[in-house]
Amino acid sequence: MPQEELIFWLGILQEHLQTAKNRLAEGEKAWRQEAEQIQQRLQAVQDQLRGGYFVSKADILALARETCRWLQRLLYRMLRCQVQASLYPLLVDHWARETRFFCQLLRLSATGNPHARLGQLRESLFWLRIFAEHLQLLSQQLDPTEQLLQAEAALLLRRLERCRLTLSNWESLVGQDRDFPLTLGQALADSRETVLAVLKYKQKVARRARRCQLLAVFPADWPEHLLREGRYFLSLWP
C-alpha cells in the first residue's frame, strides 16, 4: 500500500474525528478528550510517514481499529440517547464503515495490491453507497432556498442507486470470478461516469462554499473532504 495512500487515509480519519468532536454537546468532555487523543496519534503517524520514517502496517492497523471502536461505541450510545451530539447516527456509521474499509485494505496489503485483491466490482459497490450518502447528507444540510442544488443532488442520487443495483445484481451473477463479461465492464464504466458527475457536483458545492455563495449548515471545509474521497476512488480505477 503506497505511503501516499496511507497518508490520505490517516487524514480522512482525523477529519472524521474532528467533525465528531466539534458536534458533541458541551457536557461530553470525556468523549471529546478521547477523540482528541486518537486524533493526535493519527497526526503523529501521518507526520512520521511524511517525514520519510518507517511505521509498521500493524501499528497503523491497530490505530485504525481503535478509531473504529470509538466510532462504534459513539454510535451505540447515540442510538440509546446516552450521548448528546448534533450528528446523524448514519453519518457516524458511515465513518465507521470507511474506517473498517481502510482496515480491510491494510490487511489485504500484506499479500499484494489490496485493490486488485478486493476487485473493482466489490470496491465500486462500497464507494457507490458512500457517495450516495454524501449526496444525501449534503442536500439535507442545504438551506431550503438552494432548491436547484437539492434537485441536482436528487437526480444524481437516483443515478447512483441505479448503478448500485446493477452492480449488486452482477455481484450475485459472477461472485468472485475475475473473468468479467463485457456487459459487466460496461456497467462498471457507467458507474464511473456517474461518479464523475457526482464529483463535478461536489466541486461546484465546494467552490460556492469557499466563495461564500452557498447557504448551508455544514462546515465550510466539508465539501473538500468529500471531494478528496471521490478523487481517491477515481484514481484507483482509471
mmCIF file of C-alpha atoms in Angstrom:
data_model
loop_
_atom_site.group_PDB
_atom_site.id
_atom_site.type_symbol
_atom_site.label_atom_id
_atom_site.label_comp_id
_atom_site.label_asym_id
_atom_site.label_seq_id
_atom_site.Cartn_x
_atom_site.Cartn_y
_atom_site.Cartn_z
ATOM 1 C CA MET A 1 0.000 0.000 0.000
ATOM 2 C CA PRO A 2 1.724 3.232 -1.118
ATOM 3 C CA GLN A 3 2.770 5.754 1.503
ATOM 4 C CA GLU A 4 0.654 8.471 -0.148
ATOM 5 C CA GLU A 5 -2.438 6.312 0.255
ATOM 6 C CA LEU A 6 -1.698 5.716 3.937
ATOM 7 C CA ILE A 7 -1.284 9.476 4.448
ATOM 8 C CA PHE A 8 -4.602 10.063 2.656
ATOM 9 C CA TRP A 9 -6.489 7.636 4.897
ATOM 10 C CA LEU A 10 -4.914 8.910 8.110
ATOM 11 C CA GLY A 11 -6.046 12.408 7.143
ATOM 12 C CA ILE A 12 -9.583 11.216 6.392
ATOM 13 C CA LEU A 13 -9.833 9.505 9.793
ATOM 14 C CA GLN A 14 -8.605 12.645 11.544
ATOM 15 C CA GLU A 15 -11.208 14.783 9.805
ATOM 16 C CA HIS A 16 -13.966 12.365 10.809
ATOM 17 C CA LEU A 17 -12.893 12.628 14.443
ATOM 18 C CA GLN A 18 -12.624 16.416 14.223
ATOM 19 C CA THR A 19 -16.190 16.725 12.932
ATOM 20 C CA ALA A 20 -17.496 14.323 15.571
ATOM 21 C CA LYS A 21 -15.629 16.185 18.310
ATOM 22 C CA ASN A 22 -16.974 19.562 17.170
ATOM 23 C CA ARG A 23 -20.559 18.308 17.191
ATOM 24 C CA LEU A 24 -20.538 16.653 20.591
ATOM 25 C CA ALA A 25 -22.522 18.504 23.251
ATOM 26 C CA GLU A 26 -20.651 20.716 25.716
ATOM 27 C CA GLY A 27 -21.070 18.206 28.524
ATOM 28 C CA GLU A 28 -19.481 15.299 26.611
ATOM 29 C CA LYS A 29 -15.929 16.155 27.715
ATOM 30 C CA ALA A 30 -14.721 12.564 28.110
ATOM 31 C CA TRP A 31 -15.774 11.693 24.556
ATOM 32 C CA ARG A 32 -14.090 14.795 23.159
ATOM 33 C CA GLN A 33 -10.882 14.120 25.078
ATOM 34 C CA GLU A 34 -10.722 10.543 23.818
ATOM 35 C CA ALA A 35 -11.312 11.684 20.235
ATOM 36 C CA GLU A 36 -8.581 14.310 20.635
ATOM 37 C CA GLN A 37 -6.091 11.708 21.883
ATOM 38 C CA ILE A 38 -6.753 9.372 18.945
ATOM 39 C CA GLN A 39 -6.606 12.308 16.550
ATOM 40 C CA GLN A 40 -3.198 13.362 17.886
ATOM 41 C CA ARG A 41 -1.841 9.840 17.458
ATOM 42 C CA LEU A 42 -3.148 9.689 13.884
ATOM 43 C CA GLN A 43 -1.473 13.030 13.198
ATOM 44 C CA ALA A 44 1.805 11.799 14.695
ATOM 45 C CA VAL A 45 1.831 8.729 12.432
ATOM 46 C CA GLN A 46 0.930 10.863 9.424
ATOM 47 C CA ASP A 47 3.809 13.247 10.235
ATOM 48 C CA GLN A 48 6.218 10.312 10.546
ATOM 49 C CA LEU A 49 5.217 8.999 7.130
ATOM 50 C CA ARG A 50 5.538 12.446 5.564
ATOM 51 C CA GLY A 51 8.982 12.747 7.107
ATOM 52 C CA GLY A 52 10.074 9.511 5.460
ATOM 53 C CA TYR A 53 10.137 7.463 8.664
ATOM 54 C CA PHE A 54 9.053 3.837 8.790
ATOM 55 C CA VAL A 55 5.766 2.982 10.510
ATOM 56 C CA SER A 56 4.655 -0.639 10.523
ATOM 57 C CA LYS A 57 1.344 -1.555 8.911
ATOM 58 C CA ALA A 58 0.493 -3.423 12.122
ATOM 59 C CA ASP A 59 0.764 -0.203 14.156
ATOM 60 C CA ILE A 60 -1.364 1.707 11.641
ATOM 61 C CA LEU A 61 -3.947 -1.088 11.622
ATOM 62 C CA ALA A 62 -4.123 -1.081 15.431
ATOM 63 C CA LEU A 63 -4.715 2.679 15.453
ATOM 64 C CA ALA A 64 -7.366 2.444 12.721
ATOM 65 C CA ARG A 65 -9.144 -0.284 14.687
ATOM 66 C CA GLU A 66 -9.100 1.903 17.792
ATOM 67 C CA THR A 67 -10.643 4.726 15.753
ATOM 68 C CA CYS A 68 -13.339 2.359 14.509
ATOM 69 C CA ARG A 69 -14.117 1.121 18.027
ATOM 70 C CA TRP A 70 -14.522 4.713 19.236
ATOM 71 C CA LEU A 71 -16.975 5.450 16.421
ATOM 72 C CA GLN A 72 -18.910 2.238 17.044
ATOM 73 C CA ARG A 73 -19.170 2.998 20.770
ATOM 74 C CA LEU A 74 -20.327 6.529 19.981
ATOM 75 C CA LEU A 75 -22.987 5.197 17.614
ATOM 76 C CA TYR A 76 -24.146 2.637 20.196
ATOM 77 C CA ARG A 77 -24.555 5.363 22.828
ATOM 78 C CA MET A 78 -26.238 7.794 20.432
ATOM 79 C CA LEU A 79 -28.850 5.223 19.418
ATOM 80 C CA ARG A 80 -29.705 4.775 23.112
ATOM 81 C CA CYS A 81 -29.790 8.531 23.845
ATOM 82 C CA GLN A 82 -26.774 8.192 26.153
ATOM 83 C CA VAL A 83 -24.625 10.733 24.286
ATOM 84 C CA GLN A 84 -25.728 14.164 23.116
ATOM 85 C CA ALA A 85 -24.404 15.256 19.732
ATOM 86 C CA SER A 86 -25.664 17.180 16.713
ATOM 87 C CA LEU A 87 -24.777 14.273 14.423
ATOM 88 C CA TYR A 88 -26.806 11.942 12.271
ATOM 89 C CA PRO A 89 -26.293 8.366 13.519
ATOM 90 C CA LEU A 90 -25.971 7.311 9.869
ATOM 91 C CA LEU A 91 -23.034 9.710 9.487
ATOM 92 C CA VAL A 92 -21.219 8.067 12.408
ATOM 93 C CA ASP A 93 -21.965 4.652 10.892
ATOM 94 C CA HIS A 94 -20.711 5.993 7.537
ATOM 95 C CA TRP A 95 -17.395 6.966 9.156
ATOM 96 C CA ALA A 96 -17.125 3.587 10.888
ATOM 97 C CA ARG A 97 -17.674 1.769 7.576
ATOM 98 C CA GLU A 98 -14.956 3.817 5.889
ATOM 99 C CA THR A 99 -12.591 3.041 8.768
ATOM 100 C CA ARG A 100 -13.358 -0.687 8.536
ATOM 101 C CA PHE A 101 -12.718 -0.496 4.796
ATOM 102 C CA PHE A 102 -9.299 1.058 5.459
ATOM 103 C CA CYS A 103 -8.576 -1.754 7.924
ATOM 104 C CA GLN A 104 -9.527 -4.283 5.247
ATOM 105 C CA LEU A 105 -7.157 -2.649 2.758
ATOM 106 C CA LEU A 106 -4.350 -2.763 5.315
ATOM 107 C CA ARG A 107 -4.907 -6.476 5.947
ATOM 108 C CA LEU A 108 -5.044 -7.281 2.223
ATOM 109 C CA SER A 109 -1.897 -5.242 1.546
ATOM 110 C CA ALA A 110 0.133 -7.842 3.460
ATOM 111 C CA THR A 111 -0.071 -10.143 0.419
ATOM 112 C CA GLY A 112 -0.105 -7.755 -2.531
ATOM 113 C CA ASN A 113 -2.145 -4.952 -4.061
ATOM 114 C CA PRO A 114 -5.242 -4.682 -1.826
ATOM 115 C CA HIS A 115 -7.395 -3.125 -4.545
ATOM 116 C CA ALA A 116 -6.589 -5.879 -7.031
ATOM 117 C CA ARG A 117 -7.402 -8.489 -4.392
ATOM 118 C CA LEU A 118 -10.653 -6.789 -3.424
ATOM 119 C CA GLY A 119 -11.676 -6.306 -7.054
ATOM 120 C CA GLN A 120 -13.212 -3.401 -8.940
ATOM 121 C CA LEU A 121 -16.765 -4.725 -8.611
ATOM 122 C CA ARG A 122 -16.754 -5.028 -4.818
ATOM 123 C CA GLU A 123 -14.842 -1.795 -4.325
ATOM 124 C CA SER A 124 -17.197 0.082 -6.644
ATOM 125 C CA LEU A 125 -20.200 -1.185 -4.685
ATOM 126 C CA PHE A 126 -18.679 0.075 -1.447
ATOM 127 C CA TRP A 127 -17.934 3.538 -2.818
ATOM 128 C CA LEU A 128 -21.256 3.940 -4.639
ATOM 129 C CA ARG A 129 -23.033 3.622 -1.296
ATOM 130 C CA ILE A 130 -20.586 6.072 0.298
ATOM 131 C CA PHE A 131 -21.133 8.638 -2.468
ATOM 132 C CA ALA A 132 -24.913 8.233 -2.281
ATOM 133 C CA GLU A 133 -24.753 9.044 1.422
ATOM 134 C CA HIS A 134 -22.538 12.044 0.667
ATOM 135 C CA LEU A 135 -25.265 13.436 -1.576
ATOM 136 C CA GLN A 136 -27.984 12.731 0.982
ATOM 137 C CA LEU A 137 -26.043 14.412 3.779
ATOM 138 C CA LEU A 138 -25.074 17.402 1.646
ATOM 139 C CA SER A 139 -28.576 18.050 0.339
ATOM 140 C CA GLN A 140 -30.125 17.694 3.806
ATOM 141 C CA GLN A 141 -27.860 20.450 5.111
ATOM 142 C CA LEU A 142 -28.510 22.907 2.295
ATOM 143 C CA ASP A 143 -30.760 25.856 3.043
ATOM 144 C CA PRO A 144 -34.309 25.467 1.610
ATOM 145 C CA THR A 145 -33.509 28.316 -0.797
ATOM 146 C CA GLU A 146 -30.912 26.101 -2.529
ATOM 147 C CA GLN A 147 -33.593 24.213 -4.438
ATOM 148 C CA LEU A 148 -31.598 23.831 -7.662
ATOM 149 C CA LEU A 149 -28.693 22.180 -5.850
ATOM 150 C CA GLN A 150 -31.107 19.951 -3.942
ATOM 151 C CA ALA A 151 -32.842 18.912 -7.170
ATOM 152 C CA GLU A 152 -29.499 18.166 -8.843
ATOM 153 C CA ALA A 153 -28.452 16.042 -5.867
ATOM 154 C CA ALA A 154 -31.725 14.092 -6.073
ATOM 155 C CA LEU A 155 -31.135 13.282 -9.760
ATOM 156 C CA LEU A 156 -27.567 12.153 -9.101
ATOM 157 C CA LEU A 157 -28.719 10.077 -6.161
ATOM 158 C CA ARG A 158 -31.149 8.180 -8.396
ATOM 159 C CA ARG A 159 -28.348 7.536 -10.902
ATOM 160 C CA LEU A 160 -26.081 6.220 -8.144
ATOM 161 C CA GLU A 161 -28.788 3.938 -6.803
ATOM 162 C CA ARG A 162 -29.445 2.502 -10.279
ATOM 163 C CA CYS A 163 -25.719 1.846 -10.718
ATOM 164 C CA ARG A 164 -25.503 0.224 -7.302
ATOM 165 C CA LEU A 165 -28.478 -2.039 -8.020
ATOM 166 C CA THR A 166 -26.960 -3.065 -11.362
ATOM 167 C CA LEU A 167 -23.592 -3.903 -9.798
ATOM 168 C CA SER A 168 -25.276 -5.740 -6.908
ATOM 169 C CA ASN A 169 -27.020 -7.955 -9.446
ATOM 170 C CA TRP A 170 -23.710 -8.551 -11.216
ATOM 171 C CA GLU A 171 -22.033 -9.449 -7.926
ATOM 172 C CA SER A 172 -24.673 -12.134 -7.483
ATOM 173 C CA LEU A 173 -24.130 -13.376 -11.047
ATOM 174 C CA VAL A 174 -20.340 -13.580 -11.144
ATOM 175 C CA GLY A 175 -19.347 -13.861 -7.470
ATOM 176 C CA GLN A 176 -15.557 -13.854 -7.115
ATOM 177 C CA ASP A 177 -14.946 -14.674 -10.791
ATOM 178 C CA ARG A 178 -12.373 -12.208 -12.183
ATOM 179 C CA ASP A 179 -13.113 -13.074 -15.828
ATOM 180 C CA PHE A 180 -15.779 -10.400 -16.254
ATOM 181 C CA PRO A 181 -18.201 -10.421 -19.203
ATOM 182 C CA LEU A 182 -18.095 -7.358 -21.450
ATOM 183 C CA THR A 183 -21.526 -6.273 -20.241
ATOM 184 C CA LEU A 184 -20.212 -6.021 -16.675
ATOM 185 C CA GLY A 185 -17.334 -3.915 -17.955
ATOM 186 C CA GLN A 186 -19.894 -1.526 -19.420
ATOM 187 C CA ALA A 187 -21.788 -1.409 -16.112
ATOM 188 C CA LEU A 188 -18.552 -0.512 -14.300
ATOM 189 C CA ALA A 189 -17.834 2.184 -16.899
ATOM 190 C CA ASP A 190 -21.350 3.605 -16.437
ATOM 191 C CA SER A 191 -20.787 3.700 -12.681
ATOM 192 C CA ARG A 192 -17.534 5.565 -13.164
ATOM 193 C CA GLU A 193 -19.282 8.131 -15.374
ATOM 194 C CA THR A 194 -21.871 8.637 -12.652
ATOM 195 C CA VAL A 195 -19.157 9.107 -10.032
ATOM 196 C CA LEU A 196 -17.540 11.712 -12.298
ATOM 197 C CA ALA A 197 -20.866 13.573 -12.419
ATOM 198 C CA VAL A 198 -21.086 13.407 -8.617
ATOM 199 C CA LEU A 199 -17.525 14.717 -8.379
ATOM 200 C CA LYS A 200 -18.427 17.714 -10.561
ATOM 201 C CA TYR A 201 -21.386 18.405 -8.280
ATOM 202 C CA LYS A 202 -19.130 18.279 -5.210
ATOM 203 C CA GLN A 203 -16.682 20.624 -6.935
ATOM 204 C CA LYS A 204 -19.500 23.097 -7.548
ATOM 205 C CA VAL A 205 -20.641 22.927 -3.918
ATOM 206 C CA ALA A 206 -17.060 23.262 -2.634
ATOM 207 C CA ARG A 207 -16.385 26.244 -4.909
ATOM 208 C CA ARG A 208 -19.531 28.048 -3.785
ATOM 209 C CA ALA A 209 -18.790 27.277 -0.138
ATOM 210 C CA ARG A 210 -15.278 28.766 -0.472
ATOM 211 C CA ARG A 211 -16.696 31.914 -2.095
ATOM 212 C CA CYS A 212 -19.499 32.275 0.454
ATOM 213 C CA GLN A 213 -22.033 31.784 -2.353
ATOM 214 C CA LEU A 214 -23.901 28.981 -0.634
ATOM 215 C CA LEU A 215 -26.440 28.815 2.195
ATOM 216 C CA ALA A 216 -25.913 25.659 4.241
ATOM 217 C CA VAL A 217 -25.233 24.435 7.772
ATOM 218 C CA PHE A 218 -22.301 22.101 7.066
ATOM 219 C CA PRO A 219 -18.699 23.204 7.843
ATOM 220 C CA ALA A 220 -17.073 25.157 5.006
ATOM 221 C CA ASP A 221 -14.304 22.554 4.583
ATOM 222 C CA TRP A 222 -16.641 19.544 4.478
ATOM 223 C CA PRO A 223 -17.251 19.585 0.679
ATOM 224 C CA GLU A 224 -13.455 19.493 0.195
ATOM 225 C CA HIS A 225 -13.300 16.360 2.352
ATOM 226 C CA LEU A 226 -15.957 14.694 0.193
ATOM 227 C CA LEU A 227 -14.113 15.777 -2.950
ATOM 228 C CA ARG A 228 -10.910 14.078 -1.823
ATOM 229 C CA GLU A 229 -12.736 10.788 -1.305
ATOM 230 C CA GLY A 230 -14.237 10.983 -4.794
ATOM 231 C CA ARG A 231 -10.867 11.702 -6.394
ATOM 232 C CA TYR A 232 -9.328 8.847 -4.440
ATOM 233 C CA PHE A 233 -11.812 6.333 -5.864
ATOM 234 C CA LEU A 234 -11.347 7.585 -9.428
ATOM 235 C CA SER A 235 -7.558 7.347 -9.081
ATOM 236 C CA LEU A 236 -7.828 3.646 -8.192
ATOM 237 C CA TRP A 237 -9.660 2.577 -11.348
ATOM 238 C CA PRO A 238 -8.631 4.966 -14.173
#
